[in-house]
CSV table of C-alpha atoms and ligand atoms in Angstrom, one decimal:
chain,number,residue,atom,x,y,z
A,234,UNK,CA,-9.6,23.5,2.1
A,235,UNK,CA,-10.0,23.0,-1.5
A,236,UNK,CA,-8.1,20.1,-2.9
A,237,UNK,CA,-7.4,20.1,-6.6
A,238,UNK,CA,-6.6,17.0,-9.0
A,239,UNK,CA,-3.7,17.9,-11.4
A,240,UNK,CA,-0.7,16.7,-13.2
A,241,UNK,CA,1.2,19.2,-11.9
A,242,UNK,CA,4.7,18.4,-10.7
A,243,UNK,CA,6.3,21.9,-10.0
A,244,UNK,CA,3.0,22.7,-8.2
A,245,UNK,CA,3.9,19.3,-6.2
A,246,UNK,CA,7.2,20.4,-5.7
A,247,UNK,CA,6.3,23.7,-4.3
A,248,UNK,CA,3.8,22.3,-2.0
A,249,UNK,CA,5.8,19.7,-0.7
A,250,UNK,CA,8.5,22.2,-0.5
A,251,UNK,CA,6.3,24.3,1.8
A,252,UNK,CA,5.4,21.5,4.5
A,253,UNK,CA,2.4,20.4,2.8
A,254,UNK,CA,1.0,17.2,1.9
A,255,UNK,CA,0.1,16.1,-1.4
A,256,UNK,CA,-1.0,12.6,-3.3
A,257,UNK,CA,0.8,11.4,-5.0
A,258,UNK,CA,0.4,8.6,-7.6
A,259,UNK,CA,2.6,5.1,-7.4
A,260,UNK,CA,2.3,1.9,-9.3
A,261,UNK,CA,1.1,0.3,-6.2
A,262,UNK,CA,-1.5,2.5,-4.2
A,263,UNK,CA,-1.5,6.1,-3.9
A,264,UNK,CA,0.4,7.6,-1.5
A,265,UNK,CA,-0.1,10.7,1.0
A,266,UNK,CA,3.5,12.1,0.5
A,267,UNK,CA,5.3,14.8,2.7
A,268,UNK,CA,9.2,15.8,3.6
A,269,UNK,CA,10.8,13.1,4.9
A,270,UNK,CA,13.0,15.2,6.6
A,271,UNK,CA,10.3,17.4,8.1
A,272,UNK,CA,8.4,16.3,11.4
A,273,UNK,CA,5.8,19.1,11.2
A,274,UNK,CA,4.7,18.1,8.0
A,275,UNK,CA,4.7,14.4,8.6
A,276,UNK,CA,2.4,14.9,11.5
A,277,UNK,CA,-0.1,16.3,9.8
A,278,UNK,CA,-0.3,12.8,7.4
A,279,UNK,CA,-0.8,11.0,10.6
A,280,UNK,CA,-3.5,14.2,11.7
A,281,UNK,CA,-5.1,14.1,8.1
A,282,UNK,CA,-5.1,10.2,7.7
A,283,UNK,CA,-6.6,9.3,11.6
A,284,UNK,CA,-3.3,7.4,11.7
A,285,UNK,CA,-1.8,5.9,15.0
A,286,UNK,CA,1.8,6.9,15.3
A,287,UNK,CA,3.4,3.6,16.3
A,288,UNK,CA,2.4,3.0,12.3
A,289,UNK,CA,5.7,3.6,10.8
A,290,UNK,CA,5.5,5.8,7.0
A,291,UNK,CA,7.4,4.6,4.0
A,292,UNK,CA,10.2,6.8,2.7
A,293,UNK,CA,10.2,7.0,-0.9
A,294,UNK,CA,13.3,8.0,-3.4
A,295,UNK,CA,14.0,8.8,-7.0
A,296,UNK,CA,17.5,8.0,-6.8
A,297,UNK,CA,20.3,5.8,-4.8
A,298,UNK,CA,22.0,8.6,-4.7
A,299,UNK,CA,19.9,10.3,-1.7
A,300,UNK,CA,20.3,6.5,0.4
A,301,UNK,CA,23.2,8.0,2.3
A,302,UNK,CA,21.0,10.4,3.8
A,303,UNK,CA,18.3,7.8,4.6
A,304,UNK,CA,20.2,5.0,6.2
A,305,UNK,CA,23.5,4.2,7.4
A,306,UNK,CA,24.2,0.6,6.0
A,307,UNK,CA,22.8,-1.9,4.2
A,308,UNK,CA,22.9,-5.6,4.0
A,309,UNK,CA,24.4,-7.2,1.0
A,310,UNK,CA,21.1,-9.3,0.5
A,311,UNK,CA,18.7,-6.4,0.8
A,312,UNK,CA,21.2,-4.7,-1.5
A,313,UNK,CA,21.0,-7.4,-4.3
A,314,UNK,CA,16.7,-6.9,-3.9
A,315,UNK,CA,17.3,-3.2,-4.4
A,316,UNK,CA,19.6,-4.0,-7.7
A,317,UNK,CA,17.3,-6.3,-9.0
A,318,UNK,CA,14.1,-4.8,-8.1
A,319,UNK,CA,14.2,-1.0,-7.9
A,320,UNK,CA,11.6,0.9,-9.1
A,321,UNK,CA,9.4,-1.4,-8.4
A,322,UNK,CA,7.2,-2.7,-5.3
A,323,UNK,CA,9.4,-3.5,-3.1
A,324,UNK,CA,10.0,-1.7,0.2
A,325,UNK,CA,13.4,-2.4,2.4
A,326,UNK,CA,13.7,-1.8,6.3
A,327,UNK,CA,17.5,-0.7,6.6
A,328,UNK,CA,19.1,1.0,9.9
A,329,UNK,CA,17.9,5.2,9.6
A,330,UNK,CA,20.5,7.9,10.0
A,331,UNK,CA,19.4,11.1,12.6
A,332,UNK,CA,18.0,12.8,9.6
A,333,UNK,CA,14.8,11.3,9.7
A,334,UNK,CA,12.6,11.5,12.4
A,335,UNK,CA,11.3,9.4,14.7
A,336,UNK,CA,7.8,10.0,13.7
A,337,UNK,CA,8.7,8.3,10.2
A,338,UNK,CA,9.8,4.7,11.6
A,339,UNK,CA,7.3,5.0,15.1
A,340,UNK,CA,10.6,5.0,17.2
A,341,UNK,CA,12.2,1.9,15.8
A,342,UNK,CA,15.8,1.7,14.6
A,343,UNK,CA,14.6,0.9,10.8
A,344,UNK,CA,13.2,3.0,8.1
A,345,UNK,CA,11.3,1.2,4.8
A,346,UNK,CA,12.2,2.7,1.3
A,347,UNK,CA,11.4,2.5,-1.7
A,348,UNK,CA,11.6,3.2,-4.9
A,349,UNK,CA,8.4,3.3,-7.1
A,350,UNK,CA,8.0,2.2,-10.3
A,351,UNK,CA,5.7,5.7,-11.6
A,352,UNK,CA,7.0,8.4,-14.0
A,353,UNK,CA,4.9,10.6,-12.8
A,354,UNK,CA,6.2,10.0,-9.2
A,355,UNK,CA,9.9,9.5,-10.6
A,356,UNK,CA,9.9,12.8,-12.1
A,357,UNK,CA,8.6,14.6,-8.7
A,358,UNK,CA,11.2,12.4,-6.4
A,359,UNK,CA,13.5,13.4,-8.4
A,360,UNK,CA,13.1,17.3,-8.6
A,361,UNK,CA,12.8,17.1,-4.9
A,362,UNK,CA,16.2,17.7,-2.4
A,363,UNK,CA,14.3,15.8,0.0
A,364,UNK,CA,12.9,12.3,0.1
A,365,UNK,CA,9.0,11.9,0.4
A,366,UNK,CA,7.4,9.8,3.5
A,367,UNK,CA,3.9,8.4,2.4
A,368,UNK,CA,1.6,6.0,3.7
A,369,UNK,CA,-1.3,4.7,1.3
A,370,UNK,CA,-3.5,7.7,0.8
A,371,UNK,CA,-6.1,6.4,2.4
A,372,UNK,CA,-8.1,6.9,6.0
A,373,UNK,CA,-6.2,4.3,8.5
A,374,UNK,CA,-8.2,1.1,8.0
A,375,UNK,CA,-9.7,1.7,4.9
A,376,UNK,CA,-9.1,-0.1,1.3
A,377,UNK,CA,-6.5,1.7,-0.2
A,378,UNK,CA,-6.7,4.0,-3.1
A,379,UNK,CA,-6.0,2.8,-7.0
A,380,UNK,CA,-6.6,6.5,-8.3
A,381,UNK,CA,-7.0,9.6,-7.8
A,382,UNK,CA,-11.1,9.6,-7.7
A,383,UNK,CA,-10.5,6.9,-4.7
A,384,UNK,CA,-8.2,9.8,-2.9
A,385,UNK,CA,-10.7,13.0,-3.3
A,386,UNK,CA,-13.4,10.6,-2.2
A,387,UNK,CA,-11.8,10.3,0.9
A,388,UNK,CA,-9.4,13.0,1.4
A,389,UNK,CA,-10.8,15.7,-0.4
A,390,UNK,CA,-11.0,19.0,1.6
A,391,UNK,CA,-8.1,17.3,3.8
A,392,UNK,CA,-5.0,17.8,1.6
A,393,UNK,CA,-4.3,20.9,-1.1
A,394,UNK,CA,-3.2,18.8,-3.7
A,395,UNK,CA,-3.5,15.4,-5.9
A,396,UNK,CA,-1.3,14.9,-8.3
A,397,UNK,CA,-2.6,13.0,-11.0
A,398,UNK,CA,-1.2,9.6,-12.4
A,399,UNK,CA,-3.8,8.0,-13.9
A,400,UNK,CA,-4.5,4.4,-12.4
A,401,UNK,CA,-1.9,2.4,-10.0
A,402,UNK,CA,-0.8,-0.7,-12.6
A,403,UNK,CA,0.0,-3.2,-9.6
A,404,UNK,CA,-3.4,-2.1,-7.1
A,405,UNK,CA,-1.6,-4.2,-4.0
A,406,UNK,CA,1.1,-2.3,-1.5
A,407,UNK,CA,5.2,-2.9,-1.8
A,408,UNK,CA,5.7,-6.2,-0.6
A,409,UNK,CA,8.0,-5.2,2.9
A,410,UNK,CA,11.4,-7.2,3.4
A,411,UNK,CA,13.8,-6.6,6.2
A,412,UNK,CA,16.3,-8.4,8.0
A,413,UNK,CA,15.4,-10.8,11.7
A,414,UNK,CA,17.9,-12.8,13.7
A,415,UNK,CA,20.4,-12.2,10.5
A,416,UNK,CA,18.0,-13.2,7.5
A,417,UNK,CA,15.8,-12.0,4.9
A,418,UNK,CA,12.3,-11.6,5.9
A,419,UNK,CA,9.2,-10.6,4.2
A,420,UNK,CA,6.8,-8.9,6.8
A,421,UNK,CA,4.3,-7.7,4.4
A,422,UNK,CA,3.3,-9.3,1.6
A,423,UNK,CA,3.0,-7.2,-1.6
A,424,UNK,CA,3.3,-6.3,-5.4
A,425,UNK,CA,6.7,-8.2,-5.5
A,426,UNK,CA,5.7,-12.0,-5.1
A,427,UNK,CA,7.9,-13.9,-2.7
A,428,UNK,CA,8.7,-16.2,-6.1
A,429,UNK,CA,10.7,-13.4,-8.1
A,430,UNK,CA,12.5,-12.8,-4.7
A,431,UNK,CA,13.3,-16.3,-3.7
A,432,UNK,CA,14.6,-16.8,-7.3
A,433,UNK,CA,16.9,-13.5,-6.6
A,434,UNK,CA,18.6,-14.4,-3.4
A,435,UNK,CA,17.3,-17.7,-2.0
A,436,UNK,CA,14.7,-18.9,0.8
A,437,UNK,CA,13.7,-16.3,3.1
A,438,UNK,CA,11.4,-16.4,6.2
A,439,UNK,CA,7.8,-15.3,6.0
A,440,UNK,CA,6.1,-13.4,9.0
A,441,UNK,CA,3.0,-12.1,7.5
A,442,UNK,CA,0.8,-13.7,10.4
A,443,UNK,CA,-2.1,-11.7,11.5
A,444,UNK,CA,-0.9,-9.9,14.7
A,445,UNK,CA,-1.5,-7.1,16.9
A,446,UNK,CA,2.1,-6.3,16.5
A,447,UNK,CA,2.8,-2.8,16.6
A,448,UNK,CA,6.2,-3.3,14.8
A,449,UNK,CA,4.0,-3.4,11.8
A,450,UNK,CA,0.3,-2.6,11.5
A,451,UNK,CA,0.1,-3.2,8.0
A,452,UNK,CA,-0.4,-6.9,9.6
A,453,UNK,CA,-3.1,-5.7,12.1
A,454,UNK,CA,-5.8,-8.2,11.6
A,455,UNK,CA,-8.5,-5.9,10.7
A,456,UNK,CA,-7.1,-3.5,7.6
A,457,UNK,CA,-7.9,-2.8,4.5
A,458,UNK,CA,-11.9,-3.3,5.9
A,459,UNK,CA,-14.7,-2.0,3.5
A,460,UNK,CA,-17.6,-0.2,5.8
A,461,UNK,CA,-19.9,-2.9,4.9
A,462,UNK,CA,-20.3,-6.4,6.5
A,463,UNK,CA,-17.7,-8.7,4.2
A,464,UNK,CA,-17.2,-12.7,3.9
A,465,UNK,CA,-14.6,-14.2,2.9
A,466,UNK,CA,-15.1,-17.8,1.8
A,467,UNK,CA,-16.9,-20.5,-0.7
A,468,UNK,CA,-18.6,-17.8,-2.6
A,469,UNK,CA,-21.2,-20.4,-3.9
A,470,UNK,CA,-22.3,-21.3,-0.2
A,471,UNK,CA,-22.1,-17.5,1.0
A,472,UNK,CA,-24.7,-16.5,-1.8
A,473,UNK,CA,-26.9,-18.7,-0.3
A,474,UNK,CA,-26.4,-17.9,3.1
A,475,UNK,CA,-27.6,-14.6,3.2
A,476,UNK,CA,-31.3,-14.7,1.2
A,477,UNK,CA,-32.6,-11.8,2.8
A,478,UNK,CA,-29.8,-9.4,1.9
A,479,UNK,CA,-29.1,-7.8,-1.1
A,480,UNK,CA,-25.8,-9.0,-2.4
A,481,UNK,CA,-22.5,-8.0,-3.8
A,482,UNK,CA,-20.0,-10.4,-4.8
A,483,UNK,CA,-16.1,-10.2,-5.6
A,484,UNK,CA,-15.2,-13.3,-7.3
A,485,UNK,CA,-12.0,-15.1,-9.0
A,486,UNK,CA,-13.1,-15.8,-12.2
A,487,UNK,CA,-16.4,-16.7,-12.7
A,488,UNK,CA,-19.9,-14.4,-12.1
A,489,UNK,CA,-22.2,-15.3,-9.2
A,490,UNK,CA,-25.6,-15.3,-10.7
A,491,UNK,CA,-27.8,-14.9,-8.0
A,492,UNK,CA,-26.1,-11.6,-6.4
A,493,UNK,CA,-27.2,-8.6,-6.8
A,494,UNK,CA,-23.7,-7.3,-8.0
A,495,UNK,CA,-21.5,-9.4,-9.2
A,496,UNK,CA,-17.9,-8.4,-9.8
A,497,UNK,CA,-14.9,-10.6,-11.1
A,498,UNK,CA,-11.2,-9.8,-10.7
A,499,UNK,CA,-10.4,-11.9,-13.9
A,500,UNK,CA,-12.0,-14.1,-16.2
A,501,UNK,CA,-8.7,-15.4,-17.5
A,502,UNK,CA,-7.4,-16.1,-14.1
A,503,UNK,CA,-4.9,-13.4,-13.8
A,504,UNK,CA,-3.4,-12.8,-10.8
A,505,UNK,CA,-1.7,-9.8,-11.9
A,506,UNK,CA,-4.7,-8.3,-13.2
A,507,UNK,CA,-6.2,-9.4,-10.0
A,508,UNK,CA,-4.7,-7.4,-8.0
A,509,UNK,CA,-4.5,-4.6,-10.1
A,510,UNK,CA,-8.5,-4.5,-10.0
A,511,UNK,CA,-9.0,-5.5,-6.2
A,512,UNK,CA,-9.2,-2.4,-4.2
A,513,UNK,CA,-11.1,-0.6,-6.8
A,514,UNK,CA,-13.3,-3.4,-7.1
A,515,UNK,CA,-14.3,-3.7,-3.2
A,516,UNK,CA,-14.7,0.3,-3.2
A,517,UNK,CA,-17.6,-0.4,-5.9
A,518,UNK,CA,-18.8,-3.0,-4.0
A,519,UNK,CA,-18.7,-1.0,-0.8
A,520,UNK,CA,-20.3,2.4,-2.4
A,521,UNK,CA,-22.9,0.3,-4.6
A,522,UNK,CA,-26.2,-0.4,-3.2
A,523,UNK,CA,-25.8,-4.0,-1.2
A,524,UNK,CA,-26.5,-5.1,2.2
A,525,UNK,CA,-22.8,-6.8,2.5
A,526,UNK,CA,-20.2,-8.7,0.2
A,527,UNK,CA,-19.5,-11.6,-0.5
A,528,UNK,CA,-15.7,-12.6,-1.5
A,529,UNK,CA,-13.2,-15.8,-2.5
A,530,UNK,CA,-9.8,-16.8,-2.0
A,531,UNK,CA,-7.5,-17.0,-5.0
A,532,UNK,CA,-4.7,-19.6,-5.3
A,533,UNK,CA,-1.9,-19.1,-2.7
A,534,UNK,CA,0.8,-18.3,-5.9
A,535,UNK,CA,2.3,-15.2,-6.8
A,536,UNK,CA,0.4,-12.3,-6.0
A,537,UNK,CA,-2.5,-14.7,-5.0
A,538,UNK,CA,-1.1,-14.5,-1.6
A,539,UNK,CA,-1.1,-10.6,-1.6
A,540,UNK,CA,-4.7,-10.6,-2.5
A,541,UNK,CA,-5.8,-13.0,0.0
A,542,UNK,CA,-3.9,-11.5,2.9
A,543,UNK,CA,-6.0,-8.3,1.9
A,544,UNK,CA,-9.0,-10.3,1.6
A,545,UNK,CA,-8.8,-12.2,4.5
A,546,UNK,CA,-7.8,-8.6,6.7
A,547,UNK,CA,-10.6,-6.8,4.9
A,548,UNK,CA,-13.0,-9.6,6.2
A,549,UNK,CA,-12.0,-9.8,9.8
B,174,TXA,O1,3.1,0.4,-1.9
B,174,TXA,C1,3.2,0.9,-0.8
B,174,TXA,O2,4.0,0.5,0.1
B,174,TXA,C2,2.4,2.2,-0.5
B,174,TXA,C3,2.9,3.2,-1.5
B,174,TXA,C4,2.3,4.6,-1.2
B,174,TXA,O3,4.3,3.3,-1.5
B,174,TXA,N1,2.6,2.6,0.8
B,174,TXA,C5,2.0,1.9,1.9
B,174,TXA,O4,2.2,2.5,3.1
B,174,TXA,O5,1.4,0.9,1.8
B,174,TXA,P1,1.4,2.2,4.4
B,174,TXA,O6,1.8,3.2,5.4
B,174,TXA,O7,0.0,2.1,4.1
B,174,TXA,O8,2.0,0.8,4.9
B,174,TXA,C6,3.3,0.9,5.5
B,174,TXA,C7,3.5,-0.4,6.2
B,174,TXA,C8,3.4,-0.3,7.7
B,174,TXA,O9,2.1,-0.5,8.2
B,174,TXA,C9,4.3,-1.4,8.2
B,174,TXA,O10,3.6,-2.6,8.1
B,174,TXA,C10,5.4,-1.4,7.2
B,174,TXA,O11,4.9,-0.8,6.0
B,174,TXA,N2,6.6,-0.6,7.6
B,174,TXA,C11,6.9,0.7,7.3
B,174,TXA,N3,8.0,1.1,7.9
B,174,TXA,C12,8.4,0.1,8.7
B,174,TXA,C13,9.4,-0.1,9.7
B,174,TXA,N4,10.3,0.8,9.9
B,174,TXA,N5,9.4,-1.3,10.4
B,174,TXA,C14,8.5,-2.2,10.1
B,174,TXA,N6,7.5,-2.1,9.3
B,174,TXA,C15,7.4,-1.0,8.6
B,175,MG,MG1,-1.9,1.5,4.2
């Protein structure tokens, strides 16, 4: 199958119309977007992506006006998230109604949606009579993609279409809120930091711990894994570590001088541009020609906790 790169949304439309899949671009990560509505065509994004199906899809909107469809209540706390938040990256777990499938939430009760903060995206979800169900477009496991030269590396020859949107401006998945035992909890962390939300509605409950949890397998332990060897640790003691191999190194702020390749997220200390460079950053690391890499921990703050839950998946 050929897969063509454009910026195409009636093409989109038409495709997605049809049962296919297409890529779709998102502030956070690409997606691998298909009819909500339509379990044919989301089985082939668990076919095309080597996805396990107790690994529940987001459902993506352009509107509140299409929730009705989607879910059948929803919490006055999630609600106030939604006001506040929406676009943006934040994805909520709310009670599905029979239209969507049980393919979409792997059987559970719940369905995550979202809306995303991408005009591109917007403009598609929004010319659409159906909401779009998409997973990061990326083989299950994998870093996910920041653009649409990450997808076609991948998934070219897979899908028909990717519809460009230039590069994702937040680099780290939705951050995933939903409601246990009666209160707000955050069960993946994300683009949204758990700050902005605590300032929103209060203290919620974190359960972000690395599990073999099938409820959510965006917390499987080992996700977001580059194909080569990776460390996570005191990048000064891991350069020295390894004096045999050649080298690359994804650091905070500062270059490490005696790899081979030596990659920093931000000089200024950043986090926002942090995460916005992190995927792409390991996928250079992971293409370029190094024996393993070599990685650091950012301050637990913000979306310093998003990054090192990635970093610390993609090195287990
Ligand atoms: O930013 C994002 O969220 C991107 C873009 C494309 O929107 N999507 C994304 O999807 O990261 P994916 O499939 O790679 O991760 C979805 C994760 C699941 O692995 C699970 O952890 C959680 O979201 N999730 C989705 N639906 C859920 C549900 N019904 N119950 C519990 N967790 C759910
Ligand atoms: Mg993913």
């Amino acid at each position: 199958m050929e897969t063509r790169i454009e910026g195409d949304i009636d093409k989109a439309q038409k495709l997605l119309e049809a049962g296919q899949l297409v890529a779709i671009p998102t502030e956070t990560v690409y997606g691998l977007a298909a009819n909500a509505f339509n379990s044919e065509a989301i089985a082939k994004i668990f076919e095309v992506k080597n996805r396990p199906v107790f690994d529940p899809l987001i459902v993506h909107i352009g509107s509140v006006d299409i929730l009705s469809t989607i879910v059948t209540e929803i919490h006055p706390l999630l609600r106030k998230l939604m006001d506040a938040f929406w676009p943006g990256p934040l994805t909520v777990l709310l009670p599905k109604t029979e239209l969507i499938p049980d393919l979409v939430t792997s059987g559970l009760p719940d369905v995550g949606v979202r809306m995303p903060k991408h005009e591109v995206a917007l403009a598609l979800l929004k010319q659409l009579n159906f909401p779009l169900a998409a997973p990061s477009a990326n083989p299950f496991g994998y870093i996910s993609p920041t653009s649409s030269g990450h997808v076609i590396a991948q998934l070219g020859g897979k899908i028909p279409y990717i519809l460009e949107g230039g590069e994702c401006s937040v680099g780290v998945e939705s951050t995933v809120v939903g409601l246990e035992h009666g209160v707000v909890t955050v069960f993946r962390l994300g683009g949204l930091s758990i700050e902005k939300i605590e300032e929103e509605i209060g203290m919620v409950a974190l359960r972000n711990h690395s599990s073999s949890n099938p409820v959510a397998p965006g917390q499987l332990e080992s996700h977001y894994a580059p194909r080569k060897p990776f460390y996570v640790g005191d990048i000064e003691v891991l350069a020295k570590q390894f004096p045999d191999k050649k080298i690359g190194a994804l650091s905070a702020t500062e270059e490490v001088g005696t790899a081979t390749i030596s990659l920093v997220l931000s000089k200024s200390g950043d986090l926002n541009e942090s995460a916005q460079r992190l995927f792409g950053a390991m996928r250079e690391l992971d293409t370029a020609d190094v024996d393993i890499i070599i990685a650091e921990l950012l301050p637990e703050t913000g979306l310093g906790r998003a990054i090192n839950d990635r970093l610390k998946r993609a090195g287990a």
